[in-house]
Amino acid sequence: MSHTPAESADSAAPAFRSEVTVELVKHAAGDSDVLWAARVSTAGEQSLEELQKDPERSKGLINYLMRDRHGSPFEHNSMTFFISAPIFVFREFMRHRVGWSYNEESGRYRQLQPVFYVPATDRKLVQQGRPGKYEFVEGTEAQHELTTRVMEDSYRQAYEAYQEMLAAGVAREVARSVLPVGLFSSMYATCNARSLMHFLGLRTQHEQAKVPSFPQREIEMVGEQMEAHWAKLMPLTYAAFNANGRVAP
């Protein structure tokens, strides 16, 4: 569901959406960045010649670095993403601290817009099993209808309380306390290929993964979009990551 931010809290009506969005806003990232960084150990300043060469000639080196976990050459690049997702996704996201920088919109300094997360009908709702061995399975139509109704009702009540406090002159940083973690937020996240690979190894499921992961679906949705952007920027590095079990070097 698309949403156009309202101009003021008085005119804003809650909107509900199930999709997250990831935009690559800037980057300095390519397979050649891995090569010149790696070859400085043996070629010194001559490693800069790799910038003018076709990285395809050296995809074996990239695979070797990935396979034997020589990780530092994968850090000499940068990607900045603009991400729109529920707050609970960002709270998981920010557990990834090494090689990441974040700036998120602030409920202290701006009035938060009423856009809230509701799971799509293909989102598995039911958890079965014990911790460490559980799985998620499809919910019934009744469970999906209940989830949507209860979440939307709760969101509306929370945002009405937020508006009431703002209208009474209560500070934004206080009034925001009533808003739920299903509220959409936005942030810039900057990383390098090595830190992104570590993130993807933990926050996505993939048939080529050597180590299984069990991420929450909503952060996996973000990871899948970031992965698609990165795969286009560094295709040789991406291929080596998959070929070697999706384990960060």
GROMACS .gro file of C-alpha atoms in nm:
model
  249
    1MET     CA    1   0.000   0.000   0.000
    2SER     CA    2   0.147   0.335  -0.094
    3HIS     CA    3   0.135   0.628   0.143
    4THR     CA    4   0.168   1.002   0.100
    5PRO     CA    5   0.281   1.167   0.424
    6ALA     CA    6   0.023   1.405   0.564
    7GLU     CA    7   0.116   1.766   0.616
    8SER     CA    8   0.011   1.776   0.982
    9ALA     CA    9  -0.100   1.548   1.262
   10ASP     CA   10  -0.450   1.700   1.248
   11SER     CA   11  -0.503   1.579   0.890
   12ALA     CA   12  -0.312   1.253   0.911
   13ALA     CA   13  -0.502   0.927   0.898
   14PRO     CA   14  -0.325   0.599   0.974
   15ALA     CA   15  -0.199   0.405   0.674
   16PHE     CA   16  -0.105   0.038   0.676
   17ARG     CA   17   0.154  -0.138   0.464
   18SER     CA   18   0.326  -0.474   0.449
   19GLU     CA   19   0.626  -0.394   0.232
   20VAL     CA   20   0.965  -0.253   0.327
   21THR     CA   21   1.175  -0.046   0.087
   22VAL     CA   22   1.550  -0.020   0.034
   23GLU     CA   23   1.712   0.238  -0.192
   24LEU     CA   24   2.083   0.246  -0.276
   25VAL     CA   25   2.152   0.619  -0.252
   26LYS     CA   26   2.528   0.621  -0.312
   27HIS     CA   27   2.817   0.383  -0.341
   28ALA     CA   28   3.187   0.343  -0.405
   29ALA     CA   29   3.198  -0.032  -0.449
   30GLY     CA   30   3.330  -0.267  -0.715
   31ASP     CA   31   3.519  -0.593  -0.745
   32SER     CA   32   3.835  -0.402  -0.838
   33ASP     CA   33   3.836  -0.254  -0.487
   34VAL     CA   34   3.899  -0.601  -0.349
   35LEU     CA   35   4.183  -0.667  -0.591
   36TRP     CA   36   4.395  -0.358  -0.539
   37ALA     CA   37   4.351  -0.386  -0.163
   38ALA     CA   38   4.465  -0.749  -0.169
   39ARG     CA   39   4.758  -0.703  -0.405
   40VAL     CA   40   4.921  -0.421  -0.211
   41SER     CA   41   5.074  -0.689   0.012
   42THR     CA   42   5.292  -0.811  -0.277
   43ALA     CA   43   5.286  -0.531  -0.535
   44GLY     CA   44   5.294  -0.218  -0.321
   45GLU     CA   45   5.192   0.094  -0.511
   46GLN     CA   46   5.170  -0.108  -0.832
   47SER     CA   47   4.849  -0.261  -0.697
   48LEU     CA   48   4.671   0.057  -0.809
   49GLU     CA   49   4.703  -0.071  -1.164
   50GLU     CA   50   4.414  -0.304  -1.081
   51LEU     CA   51   4.181  -0.007  -1.102
   52GLN     CA   52   4.228  -0.001  -1.479
   53LYS     CA   53   4.200  -0.375  -1.535
   54ASP     CA   54   3.904  -0.602  -1.590
   55PRO     CA   55   3.826  -0.772  -1.257
   56GLU     CA   56   3.714  -1.084  -1.447
   57ARG     CA   57   4.083  -1.161  -1.500
   58SER     CA   58   4.125  -1.205  -1.127
   59LYS     CA   59   3.804  -1.367  -1.008
   60GLY     CA   60   4.015  -1.661  -0.889
   61LEU     CA   61   4.189  -1.429  -0.642
   62ILE     CA   62   3.855  -1.305  -0.512
   63ASN     CA   63   3.740  -1.662  -0.463
   64TYR     CA   64   4.067  -1.751  -0.286
   65LEU     CA   65   4.029  -1.456  -0.047
   66MET     CA   66   3.673  -1.556   0.028
   67ARG     CA   67   3.747  -1.927   0.068
   68ASP     CA   68   4.047  -1.880   0.296
   69ARG     CA   69   3.879  -1.594   0.484
   70HIS     CA   70   4.121  -1.313   0.411
   71GLY     CA   71   3.860  -1.056   0.497
   72SER     CA   72   4.019  -0.711   0.506
   73PRO     CA   73   4.032  -0.656   0.125
   74PHE     CA   74   3.651  -0.669   0.124
   75GLU     CA   75   3.633  -0.362   0.350
   76HIS     CA   76   3.769  -0.103   0.102
   77ASN     CA   77   3.432  -0.004  -0.042
   78SER     CA   78   3.116   0.167   0.074
   79MET     CA   79   2.740   0.146   0.017
   80THR     CA   80   2.474   0.374   0.167
   81PHE     CA   81   2.113   0.257   0.174
   82PHE     CA   82   1.795   0.446   0.261
   83ILE     CA   83   1.565   0.201   0.434
   84SER     CA   84   1.199   0.231   0.529
   85ALA     CA   85   1.083  -0.041   0.768
   86PRO     CA   86   0.906  -0.092   1.103
   87ILE     CA   87   1.091   0.020   1.414
   88PHE     CA   88   1.126  -0.338   1.538
   89VAL     CA   89   1.333  -0.416   1.228
   90PHE     CA   90   1.574  -0.133   1.304
   91ARG     CA   91   1.617  -0.248   1.663
   92GLU     CA   92   1.739  -0.584   1.531
   93PHE     CA   93   1.942  -0.411   1.261
   94MET     CA   94   2.143  -0.206   1.507
   95ARG     CA   95   2.283  -0.516   1.673
   96HIS     CA   96   2.515  -0.515   1.372
   97ARG     CA   97   2.775  -0.263   1.487
   98VAL     CA   98   3.110  -0.350   1.325
   99GLY     CA   99   3.145  -0.187   0.985
  100TRP     CA  100   2.806  -0.013   1.000
  101SER     CA  101   2.695   0.348   1.044
  102TYR     CA  102   2.333   0.452   1.106
  103ASN     CA  103   2.125   0.768   1.115
  104GLU     CA  104   1.753   0.728   1.181
  105GLU     CA  105   1.469   0.979   1.178
  106SER     CA  106   1.399   1.117   1.524
  107GLY     CA  107   1.072   1.131   1.712
  108ARG     CA  108   1.224   1.405   1.926
  109TYR     CA  109   1.274   1.645   1.640
  110ARG     CA  110   0.992   1.568   1.396
  111GLN     CA  111   0.630   1.468   1.413
  112LEU     CA  112   0.607   1.102   1.325
  113GLN     CA  113   0.375   1.002   1.042
  114PRO     CA  114   0.109   0.734   1.100
  115VAL     CA  115   0.233   0.457   0.874
  116PHE     CA  116   0.215   0.114   1.037
  117TYR     CA  117   0.316  -0.240   0.955
  118VAL     CA  118   0.057  -0.512   0.897
  119PRO     CA  119   0.176  -0.853   0.773
  120ALA     CA  120   0.086  -0.957   0.421
  121THR     CA  121  -0.130  -1.264   0.375
  122ASP     CA  122   0.175  -1.475   0.281
  123ARG     CA  123   0.350  -1.395   0.611
  124LYS     CA  124   0.366  -1.714   0.823
  125LEU     CA  125   0.194  -1.644   1.153
  126VAL     CA  126   0.213  -1.956   1.369
  127GLN     CA  127   0.522  -2.063   1.562
  128GLN     CA  128   0.560  -2.434   1.639
  129GLY     CA  129   0.820  -2.622   1.841
  130ARG     CA  130   1.057  -2.527   2.120
  131PRO     CA  131   1.328  -2.256   2.126
  132GLY     CA  132   1.611  -2.349   1.893
  133LYS     CA  133   1.392  -2.597   1.707
  134TYR     CA  134   1.078  -2.404   1.622
  135GLU     CA  135   0.942  -2.325   1.281
  136PHE     CA  136   0.682  -2.090   1.140
  137VAL     CA  137   0.384  -2.218   0.943
  138GLU     CA  138   0.097  -2.063   0.755
  139GLY     CA  139  -0.181  -1.906   0.956
  140THR     CA  140  -0.548  -1.965   0.889
  141GLU     CA  141  -0.765  -1.710   0.715
  142ALA     CA  142  -0.926  -1.634   1.051
  143GLN     CA  143  -0.585  -1.574   1.213
  144HIS     CA  144  -0.486  -1.335   0.936
  145GLU     CA  145  -0.814  -1.147   0.965
  146LEU     CA  146  -0.773  -1.126   1.343
  147THR     CA  147  -0.413  -1.007   1.316
  148THR     CA  148  -0.501  -0.734   1.068
  149ARG     CA  149  -0.803  -0.613   1.266
  150VAL     CA  150  -0.633  -0.609   1.605
  151MET     CA  151  -0.315  -0.445   1.479
  152GLU     CA  152  -0.500  -0.173   1.287
  153ASP     CA  153  -0.728  -0.097   1.583
  154SER     CA  154  -0.430  -0.077   1.818
  155TYR     CA  155  -0.238   0.148   1.581
  156ARG     CA  156  -0.532   0.387   1.546
  157GLN     CA  157  -0.575   0.416   1.922
  158ALA     CA  158  -0.204   0.473   1.975
  159TYR     CA  159  -0.183   0.745   1.712
  160GLU     CA  160  -0.495   0.917   1.848
  161ALA     CA  161  -0.327   0.929   2.189
  162TYR     CA  162  -0.011   1.069   2.028
  163GLN     CA  163  -0.212   1.341   1.851
  164GLU     CA  164  -0.400   1.427   2.170
  165MET     CA  165  -0.079   1.485   2.364
  166LEU     CA  166   0.077   1.691   2.085
  167ALA     CA  167  -0.236   1.906   2.062
  168ALA     CA  168  -0.213   1.966   2.438
  169GLY     CA  169   0.144   2.091   2.402
  170VAL     CA  170   0.322   1.780   2.526
  171ALA     CA  171   0.674   1.752   2.384
  172ARG     CA  172   0.724   1.518   2.089
  173GLU     CA  173   0.990   1.323   2.278
  174VAL     CA  174   0.735   1.243   2.549
  175ALA     CA  175   0.430   1.188   2.330
  176ARG     CA  176   0.610   0.935   2.110
  177SER     CA  177   0.619   0.692   2.403
  178VAL     CA  178   0.269   0.568   2.318
  179LEU     CA  179   0.360   0.468   1.963
  180PRO     CA  180   0.423   0.097   1.891
  181VAL     CA  181   0.725  -0.069   1.731
  182GLY     CA  182   0.511  -0.145   1.425
  183LEU     CA  183   0.543   0.222   1.326
  184PHE     CA  184   0.746   0.273   1.011
  185SER     CA  185   1.071   0.464   1.045
  186SER     CA  186   1.347   0.550   0.800
  187MET     CA  187   1.723   0.553   0.821
  188TYR     CA  188   2.047   0.568   0.628
  189ALA     CA  189   2.269   0.263   0.676
  190THR     CA  190   2.626   0.262   0.544
  191CYS     CA  191   2.840  -0.050   0.527
  192ASN     CA  192   3.113  -0.225   0.333
  193ALA     CA  193   3.091  -0.561   0.157
  194ARG     CA  194   3.243  -0.753   0.446
  195SER     CA  195   2.997  -0.615   0.702
  196LEU     CA  196   2.709  -0.667   0.460
  197MET     CA  197   2.810  -1.031   0.407
  198HIS     CA  198   2.807  -1.087   0.781
  199PHE     CA  199   2.462  -0.931   0.798
  200LEU     CA  200   2.330  -1.144   0.513
  201GLY     CA  201   2.474  -1.461   0.664
  202LEU     CA  202   2.265  -1.403   0.975
  203ARG     CA  203   1.956  -1.227   0.843
  204THR     CA  204   1.868  -1.423   0.531
  205GLN     CA  205   1.796  -1.787   0.453
  206HIS     CA  206   1.959  -1.930   0.141
  207GLU     CA  207   2.001  -2.275  -0.008
  208GLN     CA  208   2.376  -2.221  -0.046
  209ALA     CA  209   2.433  -2.117   0.315
  210LYS     CA  210   2.679  -2.341   0.497
  211VAL     CA  211   2.546  -2.227   0.834
  212PRO     CA  212   2.164  -2.215   0.861
  213SER     CA  213   2.000  -1.895   0.981
  214PHE     CA  214   1.651  -1.829   1.115
  215PRO     CA  215   1.586  -1.456   1.076
  216GLN     CA  216   1.261  -1.277   1.142
  217ARG     CA  217   1.092  -1.241   0.806
  218GLU     CA  218   1.068  -0.862   0.812
  219ILE     CA  219   1.442  -0.802   0.851
  220GLU     CA  220   1.504  -1.072   0.591
  221MET     CA  221   1.290  -0.868   0.349
  222VAL     CA  222   1.528  -0.576   0.400
  223GLY     CA  223   1.832  -0.803   0.360
  224GLU     CA  224   1.703  -0.946   0.033
  225GLN     CA  225   1.672  -0.600  -0.120
  226MET     CA  226   2.016  -0.491   0.000
  227GLU     CA  227   2.161  -0.813  -0.138
  228ALA     CA  228   2.008  -0.747  -0.481
  229HIS     CA  229   2.171  -0.402  -0.497
  230TRP     CA  230   2.510  -0.534  -0.384
  231ALA     CA  231   2.504  -0.825  -0.630
  232LYS     CA  232   2.491  -0.576  -0.918
  233LEU     CA  233   2.780  -0.368  -0.783
  234MET     CA  234   3.020  -0.652  -0.701
  235PRO     CA  235   2.911  -0.959  -0.902
  236LEU     CA  236   3.239  -1.151  -0.863
  237THR     CA  237   3.250  -1.096  -0.490
  238TYR     CA  238   2.884  -1.189  -0.464
  239ALA     CA  239   2.938  -1.511  -0.660
  240ALA     CA  240   3.233  -1.606  -0.438
  241PHE     CA  241   3.025  -1.536  -0.127
  242ASN     CA  242   2.759  -1.781  -0.246
  243ALA     CA  243   3.008  -2.039  -0.371
  244ASN     CA  244   3.177  -2.050  -0.033
  245GLY     CA  245   2.871  -2.104   0.181
  246ARG     CA  246   2.766  -1.743   0.243
  247VAL     CA  247   3.005  -1.708   0.535
  248ALA     CA  248   3.161  -1.363   0.573
  249PRO     CA  249   3.543  -1.376   0.535
   0.00000   0.00000   0.00000
